[in-house]
Amino acid sequence: MLLQTIASGLTIGCIYGLAALGLVLIYKTTDVVNFAQGEMAMLTTFVSYILLQRYGLPYYAAFLLALLFAAVLGTVIQRFIMKPVQRAPLLNQLVLTLALYMVIRGVAGIIWGYVPVGYPEAISGEPLQLGQVYIKPNEIFVLCVSLLLMGVFYVLFQYTRTGLAMRAAAQDMQTSELMGIKVTGIFTWTWAIGAVLGGVAGMLIAPITFLDPNMMQEIAILAFAAAVLGGFVSLPGAVAGGLCIGVLENLIATYVSAELKAPFVFLLIVLILYVRPNGLFGVSQARKV
């Protein structure tokens, strides 16, 4: 029972980690806390659902086209909504992302309504048994996709010229511009990548939670919690925070109470932050990956 609970928690934790990764990436590069991240993911998931159900595309084709939509969505939001306030006070940008959250959610509700609908799994079939642990094929898909994307974007951010430019822009935007870095282009890439990561999280969680305009509400809160637990400026921290929360909430739901899992999870996060105020991977002064 314990191993099964931990395995299931790791699967859902990977999704939290992906969502948190998008949040941290945008914040680390642009200093903006994107409260619309969950709603952007929800919109991307609805696009994939339409491609699947209305146009009958294969799952993987719909998946990739939806991610293309997510990248375009992130680009449009940065270019036409966030760029004009790029040098405005951060509070103004924060309020703008909250406005985006309300607008996207409201528009989705008008178009699709609020009745939850089922979302297909990428892979179906009998669970695989590994010792005492049973793993569904779709859970393996979730783990593989999540770990692959986490690795790809970590390498991108840490070891490529684009990643170096992102890190430089995060440290000092004005100095980066003087050094010839096109900060606006970097910000656009960051929002596009963040939207893609959120979109993947949305499409992976939809078969578990059903699809409706409110589907990402709780997921986004837990992704924020994972980002905070990891330090909010650390990409590995976001992943570690997501995995910790996924396992913790599963353990609490199994051995304490499903209704109390959210309060217990956040209480544990408060206790951890009391010991490490900057999170598991956070630093007090300089930002680091």
Short mmCIF file of C-alpha atoms in Angstrom, two decimals:
data_model
loop_
_atom_site.label_atom_id
_atom_site.label_comp_id
_atom_site.label_asym_id
_atom_site.label_seq_id
_atom_site.Cartn_x
_atom_site.Cartn_y
_atom_site.Cartn_z
CA MET A 1 0.00 0.00 0.00
CA LEU A 2 2.75 2.45 0.94
CA LEU A 3 4.76 1.87 -2.25
CA GLN A 4 1.62 2.12 -4.37
CA THR A 5 0.69 5.40 -2.68
CA ILE A 6 4.18 6.84 -3.24
CA ALA A 7 4.23 5.74 -6.89
CA SER A 8 0.86 7.38 -7.56
CA GLY A 9 2.04 10.50 -5.75
CA LEU A 10 5.15 10.71 -7.90
CA THR A 11 3.01 10.56 -11.05
CA ILE A 12 0.78 13.45 -10.01
CA GLY A 13 3.81 15.22 -8.57
CA CYS A 14 5.44 15.23 -12.00
CA ILE A 15 2.46 17.17 -13.32
CA TYR A 16 2.69 19.66 -10.44
CA GLY A 17 6.39 19.96 -11.18
CA LEU A 18 5.77 20.75 -14.86
CA ALA A 19 3.23 23.43 -13.99
CA ALA A 20 5.58 24.88 -11.37
CA LEU A 21 8.45 24.80 -13.86
CA GLY A 22 6.52 27.09 -16.21
CA LEU A 23 5.78 29.50 -13.35
CA VAL A 24 9.38 29.58 -12.17
CA LEU A 25 10.76 29.99 -15.69
CA ILE A 26 8.62 33.08 -16.34
CA TYR A 27 9.30 34.55 -12.91
CA LYS A 28 13.03 33.81 -13.02
CA THR A 29 13.43 35.52 -16.39
CA THR A 30 10.90 38.37 -16.25
CA ASP A 31 10.21 38.88 -12.51
CA VAL A 32 6.50 38.39 -13.26
CA VAL A 33 4.35 35.99 -11.24
CA ASN A 34 1.95 34.69 -13.88
CA PHE A 35 -1.38 34.06 -12.16
CA ALA A 36 -2.90 33.22 -15.55
CA GLN A 37 -0.64 30.17 -16.01
CA GLY A 38 -3.35 27.70 -15.05
CA GLU A 39 -5.97 29.29 -17.29
CA MET A 40 -3.58 29.30 -20.25
CA ALA A 41 -3.05 25.58 -19.64
CA MET A 42 -6.80 25.02 -19.43
CA LEU A 43 -7.33 26.82 -22.74
CA THR A 44 -4.64 24.72 -24.40
CA THR A 45 -6.27 21.55 -23.08
CA PHE A 46 -9.63 22.57 -24.54
CA VAL A 47 -7.95 23.16 -27.91
CA SER A 48 -6.50 19.65 -27.80
CA TYR A 49 -9.91 18.25 -26.86
CA ILE A 50 -11.55 19.95 -29.87
CA LEU A 51 -8.85 18.56 -32.17
CA LEU A 52 -9.47 15.10 -30.73
CA GLN A 53 -13.26 15.06 -30.62
CA ARG A 54 -14.44 17.41 -33.34
CA TYR A 55 -11.73 16.83 -35.93
CA GLY A 56 -10.83 13.25 -35.01
CA LEU A 57 -7.07 13.77 -34.97
CA PRO A 58 -4.85 11.10 -33.41
CA TYR A 59 -3.90 11.81 -29.80
CA TYR A 60 -0.26 12.67 -30.48
CA ALA A 61 -1.12 14.96 -33.40
CA ALA A 62 -3.65 16.82 -31.26
CA PHE A 63 -1.12 16.94 -28.41
CA LEU A 64 1.59 18.54 -30.55
CA LEU A 65 -0.77 20.97 -32.31
CA ALA A 66 -2.15 22.06 -28.94
CA LEU A 67 1.40 22.75 -27.75
CA LEU A 68 1.95 24.84 -30.87
CA PHE A 69 -1.19 26.77 -29.91
CA ALA A 70 0.21 27.20 -26.37
CA ALA A 71 3.46 28.63 -27.73
CA VAL A 72 1.54 31.07 -29.93
CA LEU A 73 -0.71 32.00 -26.98
CA GLY A 74 2.29 32.71 -24.77
CA THR A 75 3.91 34.75 -27.53
CA VAL A 76 0.77 36.82 -28.15
CA ILE A 77 0.26 37.50 -24.45
CA GLN A 78 3.86 38.65 -24.02
CA ARG A 79 4.01 40.72 -27.20
CA PHE A 80 0.66 42.48 -27.02
CA ILE A 81 -0.28 42.45 -23.33
CA MET A 82 2.84 42.16 -21.17
CA LYS A 83 5.37 44.00 -23.36
CA PRO A 84 3.63 47.42 -23.10
CA VAL A 85 3.96 47.21 -19.29
CA GLN A 86 7.40 45.59 -19.33
CA ARG A 87 8.96 48.52 -17.46
CA ALA A 88 5.93 49.30 -15.33
CA PRO A 89 5.91 48.51 -11.58
CA LEU A 90 5.74 44.78 -10.90
CA LEU A 91 2.46 45.24 -9.06
CA ASN A 92 0.87 46.51 -12.28
CA GLN A 93 2.11 43.44 -14.14
CA LEU A 94 0.82 41.21 -11.37
CA VAL A 95 -2.64 42.75 -11.60
CA LEU A 96 -2.54 42.31 -15.37
CA THR A 97 -1.93 38.55 -15.04
CA LEU A 98 -4.84 38.37 -12.59
CA ALA A 99 -6.99 40.14 -15.19
CA LEU A 100 -5.87 37.59 -17.79
CA TYR A 101 -6.85 34.82 -15.39
CA MET A 102 -10.38 36.19 -15.09
CA VAL A 103 -10.79 36.92 -18.81
CA ILE A 104 -9.55 33.53 -20.05
CA ARG A 105 -11.61 31.64 -17.49
CA GLY A 106 -14.74 33.65 -18.28
CA VAL A 107 -14.37 33.28 -22.04
CA ALA A 108 -13.81 29.53 -21.70
CA GLY A 109 -16.95 29.26 -19.56
CA ILE A 110 -19.01 31.14 -22.15
CA ILE A 111 -17.75 28.98 -25.02
CA TRP A 112 -17.71 25.52 -23.43
CA GLY A 113 -19.79 25.84 -20.27
CA TYR A 114 -18.91 24.47 -16.85
CA VAL A 115 -20.09 20.88 -17.16
CA PRO A 116 -17.05 18.57 -16.76
CA VAL A 117 -16.34 16.24 -19.68
CA GLY A 118 -14.08 13.22 -19.92
CA TYR A 119 -10.67 13.56 -21.54
CA PRO A 120 -9.05 10.50 -23.15
CA GLU A 121 -5.86 8.94 -21.86
CA ALA A 122 -2.85 8.83 -24.12
CA ILE A 123 -2.39 5.10 -23.53
CA SER A 124 -4.95 2.66 -22.17
CA GLY A 125 -4.58 -0.93 -21.11
CA GLU A 126 -4.06 -3.22 -18.16
CA PRO A 127 -1.80 -1.96 -15.34
CA LEU A 128 1.76 -3.24 -15.25
CA GLN A 129 2.93 -4.90 -12.05
CA LEU A 130 6.35 -4.03 -10.68
CA GLY A 131 6.68 -5.95 -7.45
CA GLN A 132 3.88 -4.68 -5.22
CA VAL A 133 3.24 -1.62 -7.35
CA TYR A 134 0.70 -1.44 -10.19
CA ILE A 135 1.29 1.26 -12.78
CA LYS A 136 -1.17 2.13 -15.52
CA PRO A 137 0.24 2.62 -19.04
CA ASN A 138 -0.98 6.23 -19.01
CA GLU A 139 0.92 6.85 -15.77
CA ILE A 140 4.08 5.62 -17.47
CA PHE A 141 3.34 8.06 -20.30
CA VAL A 142 2.93 10.90 -17.78
CA LEU A 143 6.20 10.04 -16.06
CA CYS A 144 8.14 9.73 -19.33
CA VAL A 145 6.81 12.97 -20.84
CA SER A 146 7.29 14.91 -17.61
CA LEU A 147 10.84 13.73 -16.98
CA LEU A 148 11.81 14.26 -20.63
CA LEU A 149 10.52 17.84 -20.67
CA MET A 150 12.06 18.65 -17.31
CA GLY A 151 15.42 17.44 -18.57
CA VAL A 152 15.17 19.23 -21.92
CA PHE A 153 14.27 22.59 -20.45
CA TYR A 154 16.82 22.33 -17.67
CA VAL A 155 19.56 21.70 -20.27
CA LEU A 156 18.17 24.55 -22.40
CA PHE A 157 18.24 26.98 -19.51
CA GLN A 158 21.56 25.88 -18.06
CA TYR A 159 23.80 25.03 -21.00
CA THR A 160 22.67 26.91 -24.15
CA ARG A 161 23.22 30.47 -25.31
CA THR A 162 19.49 31.15 -25.18
CA GLY A 163 19.42 29.88 -21.62
CA LEU A 164 22.42 32.04 -20.73
CA ALA A 165 20.63 35.07 -22.21
CA MET A 166 17.54 34.23 -20.15
CA ARG A 167 19.59 34.04 -16.99
CA ALA A 168 21.35 37.31 -17.80
CA ALA A 169 18.03 39.07 -18.44
CA ALA A 170 16.76 37.72 -15.14
CA GLN A 171 19.71 39.18 -13.24
CA ASP A 172 19.77 42.64 -14.84
CA MET A 173 17.57 43.63 -17.76
CA GLN A 174 19.26 46.96 -18.51
CA THR A 175 22.80 45.57 -18.43
CA SER A 176 21.70 42.68 -20.65
CA GLU A 177 20.39 45.15 -23.23
CA LEU A 178 23.69 47.05 -23.14
CA MET A 179 25.50 43.76 -23.78
CA GLY A 180 23.44 43.25 -26.94
CA ILE A 181 20.88 40.78 -25.65
CA LYS A 182 17.42 41.31 -27.16
CA VAL A 183 15.51 41.22 -23.91
CA THR A 184 12.08 41.44 -25.52
CA GLY A 185 12.85 38.39 -27.65
CA ILE A 186 14.07 36.50 -24.60
CA PHE A 187 10.90 37.39 -22.71
CA THR A 188 8.81 36.16 -25.64
CA TRP A 189 10.65 32.83 -25.70
CA THR A 190 10.17 32.52 -21.95
CA TRP A 191 6.41 33.09 -22.09
CA ALA A 192 6.08 30.67 -25.01
CA ILE A 193 8.01 27.95 -23.17
CA GLY A 194 6.12 28.59 -19.94
CA ALA A 195 2.81 28.27 -21.80
CA VAL A 196 3.95 24.99 -23.40
CA LEU A 197 4.91 23.54 -20.02
CA GLY A 198 1.55 24.57 -18.59
CA GLY A 199 -0.24 23.10 -21.59
CA VAL A 200 1.48 19.76 -21.14
CA ALA A 201 0.50 19.75 -17.46
CA GLY A 202 -3.11 20.50 -18.41
CA MET A 203 -3.34 17.70 -20.97
CA LEU A 204 -1.72 15.22 -18.60
CA ILE A 205 -4.00 16.06 -15.66
CA ALA A 206 -7.25 16.25 -17.68
CA PRO A 207 -7.84 12.45 -17.81
CA ILE A 208 -7.58 12.41 -13.99
CA THR A 209 -9.64 15.49 -13.09
CA PHE A 210 -11.97 15.82 -16.13
CA LEU A 211 -12.06 18.86 -18.39
CA ASP A 212 -13.86 22.11 -17.56
CA PRO A 213 -12.89 25.80 -17.14
CA ASN A 214 -12.14 25.21 -13.44
CA MET A 215 -9.90 22.18 -14.01
CA MET A 216 -6.61 23.97 -13.31
CA GLN A 217 -7.73 25.93 -10.26
CA GLU A 218 -6.47 23.49 -7.64
CA ILE A 219 -3.56 22.37 -9.83
CA ALA A 220 -2.35 25.97 -10.20
CA ILE A 221 -2.49 26.52 -6.43
CA LEU A 222 -0.46 23.36 -5.84
CA ALA A 223 1.96 24.38 -8.60
CA PHE A 224 2.48 27.73 -6.85
CA ALA A 225 3.02 25.82 -3.61
CA ALA A 226 5.56 23.57 -5.34
CA ALA A 227 7.38 26.59 -6.74
CA VAL A 228 7.48 28.26 -3.31
CA LEU A 229 8.62 25.04 -1.65
CA GLY A 230 11.42 24.72 -4.19
CA GLY A 231 12.53 28.32 -3.79
CA PHE A 232 10.60 29.94 -6.70
CA VAL A 233 13.82 30.76 -8.58
CA SER A 234 15.15 27.24 -8.94
CA LEU A 235 14.14 24.96 -11.79
CA PRO A 236 15.21 21.78 -9.97
CA GLY A 237 13.46 23.19 -6.90
CA ALA A 238 10.18 23.49 -8.80
CA VAL A 239 10.41 19.84 -9.84
CA ALA A 240 11.40 18.69 -6.35
CA GLY A 241 8.59 20.76 -4.83
CA GLY A 242 6.05 19.22 -7.19
CA LEU A 243 7.19 15.68 -6.41
CA CYS A 244 7.14 16.36 -2.66
CA ILE A 245 3.61 17.76 -2.78
CA GLY A 246 2.35 14.93 -4.97
CA VAL A 247 3.65 12.29 -2.58
CA LEU A 248 2.59 14.20 0.55
CA GLU A 249 -1.00 14.70 -0.54
CA ASN A 250 -1.32 11.05 -1.56
CA LEU A 251 0.05 9.87 1.78
CA ILE A 252 -2.27 12.18 3.70
CA ALA A 253 -5.31 11.18 1.61
CA THR A 254 -4.53 7.49 2.16
CA TYR A 255 -3.55 7.46 5.83
CA VAL A 256 -5.30 10.54 7.28
CA SER A 257 -8.24 11.92 5.27
CA ALA A 258 -8.88 12.85 1.65
CA GLU A 259 -10.81 15.94 2.80
CA LEU A 260 -7.88 17.12 4.93
CA LYS A 261 -5.09 16.56 2.44
CA ALA A 262 -4.90 20.20 1.28
CA PRO A 263 -4.73 21.71 4.82
CA PHE A 264 -2.14 19.12 5.90
CA VAL A 265 -0.02 19.65 2.79
CA PHE A 266 0.06 23.42 3.25
CA LEU A 267 0.73 23.05 6.97
CA LEU A 268 3.75 20.90 6.17
CA ILE A 269 4.91 23.47 3.62
CA VAL A 270 4.65 26.20 6.27
CA LEU A 271 6.74 24.08 8.65
CA ILE A 272 9.37 23.44 5.97
CA LEU A 273 9.53 27.13 5.09
CA TYR A 274 9.86 27.95 8.77
CA VAL A 275 13.06 25.91 8.79
CA ARG A 276 14.16 27.02 5.31
CA PRO A 277 12.49 30.38 4.56
CA ASN A 278 13.88 30.50 1.02
CA GLY A 279 12.62 27.04 0.11
CA LEU A 280 14.47 23.79 -0.46
CA PHE A 281 16.65 25.18 -3.28
CA GLY A 282 16.20 28.92 -2.76
CA VAL A 283 18.94 31.40 -1.95
CA SER A 284 18.65 34.59 0.01
CA GLN A 285 20.42 36.95 -2.35
CA ALA A 286 21.41 35.82 -5.82
CA ARG A 287 19.20 33.76 -8.07
CA LYS A 288 20.58 30.48 -9.17
CA VAL A 289 19.37 27.51 -11.15
#
